[in-house]
Structure formats: structure tokens, C-alpha cells
């Protein structure tokens, strides 16, 4: 399930977007100013950001520029009320992936969201292989040397989150957010427990993990 950050200060539009995207099965978080958007975009590990241009505190262009400068690669769809060509060009130059002009139809926005997500998640194949393991995202199954490995649904989600962000360190808060959800009450020790269990299932040497690597003082990284 993709996670979408909606940045929109007009309550009616924000609510409409939220309802609509949730109905499509996405996880949605709404923020209404540029400052919060910039912060949440970096800490929340979203799959997509829908960013309005005219925002209190910090405009959409500035937020976009800031995020790209910080190295964030999350796709961004800009919402522009302006039909001015220069604005669209500027948005794309600043690193936005697409734009939708207000007023837009829910149908149009949904199509754009799907297209952008398909593009950005295309790098993860239906079956992802590493070592003697393969993750079948279609069947929610992990196989090792061809035989199914029993994973709990949390373990599967955790593994997926790490594989999706392979090569990147995710701290425990980010993992809790991604796997357990942002309003969870579990402690970050739970993450460690699940990582340990996962290692036993997919690593040949669980004590010296080759794929689910600990980065001291920071978190975990998937190398595969
Ligand atoms: Ca606005």
C-alpha cells in the first residue's frame, strides 16, 4: 500500500483528496503548510507527495527545492491553480515529477497518481531476488532455495520496507512508521526483535547478517 503525503491548505480540497485517495487504498497523511510539509516529507518515508503551490509559511516551489536539495527522491505531483506555462516548467525544473492544474477532476488526479507511482516503483520487480531468497510481492511469499519461508505479515512488511529502500539506512522510527503505522504504541525495541527473527529466516549467518545490516546508532539497511 503506497503512502501519500498531501500538502494542501484549503480544507475542502484537502478533505476531498484524502477521501478519494483512501478509497483507492492509499495511506494518506494531510498537512496544511509548507514548513510541516518539508519536515514530514523527510521523516515519513512517503511514496508520493502531492504538493500545492500556494501555501502558508513556505510555498510549494520552495518546499520542492528544499526536498530535492536534501537528496529526497520521493516523487512529487504539484497542484497548481495557475495555467501559466512558466510555473509548470519551473516546478518540473525544481524536481517535481508531474503537475495537475486546479480545478482537477478526481479521475484525472487518480490517473496521475497511479502513473507516477508506477514509474517510481517500477524498479522493484514482482519477484525480487537476493542470495538464495526471492520475495514474491504478488503472492506475498518469500522463498529460500525454492522453498516457502514462513513470515508473519509484520515481517513481510518490514522486509518489503527495507527492500524498497535498499541501500538506504532507515532508523527505527521510520520503520515503525512504515510498518506499524504512525499512531502505533509499540516501542522501537520491537523493530529489533523482528529484524532478529527475519535474519534467522533469510540469512545464512544470522549473527553476521549479509543483507539485513545494522548501522550502529542509526538503524538498518538492506544490502542486496
Ligand atoms: Ca493553497
Tab-separated table of N, CA and C and ligand atoms in Angstrom, residues 8-10 52-55 102, ligand 1:
chain	number	residue	atom	x	y	z
A	8	UNK	N	-1.854	20.574	1.342
A	8	UNK	CA	-2.918	21.432	0.794
A	8	UNK	C	-3.552	22.200	1.938
A	9	UNK	N	-3.644	23.518	1.787
A	9	UNK	CA	-4.162	24.338	2.888
A	9	UNK	C	-5.646	24.645	2.757
A	10	UNK	N	-6.238	24.322	1.615
A	10	UNK	CA	-7.681	24.550	1.505
A	10	UNK	C	-8.410	23.295	1.989
A	52	UNK	N	0.628	21.336	-3.033
A	52	UNK	CA	0.008	22.562	-3.514
A	52	UNK	C	1.088	23.642	-3.615
A	53	UNK	N	0.861	24.615	-4.494
A	53	UNK	CA	1.873	25.663	-4.677
A	53	UNK	C	1.729	26.800	-3.681
A	54	UNK	N	0.495	27.285	-3.531
A	54	UNK	CA	0.252	28.420	-2.641
A	54	UNK	C	-0.033	27.902	-1.246
A	55	UNK	N	0.941	28.053	-0.368
A	55	UNK	CA	0.820	27.500	0.983
A	55	UNK	C	1.266	28.526	2.008
A	102	UNK	N	-5.420	22.982	-11.065
A	102	UNK	CA	-6.714	23.164	-10.401
A	102	UNK	C	-7.631	23.985	-11.289
B	1	LIG	CA1	-3.274	26.690	-1.453
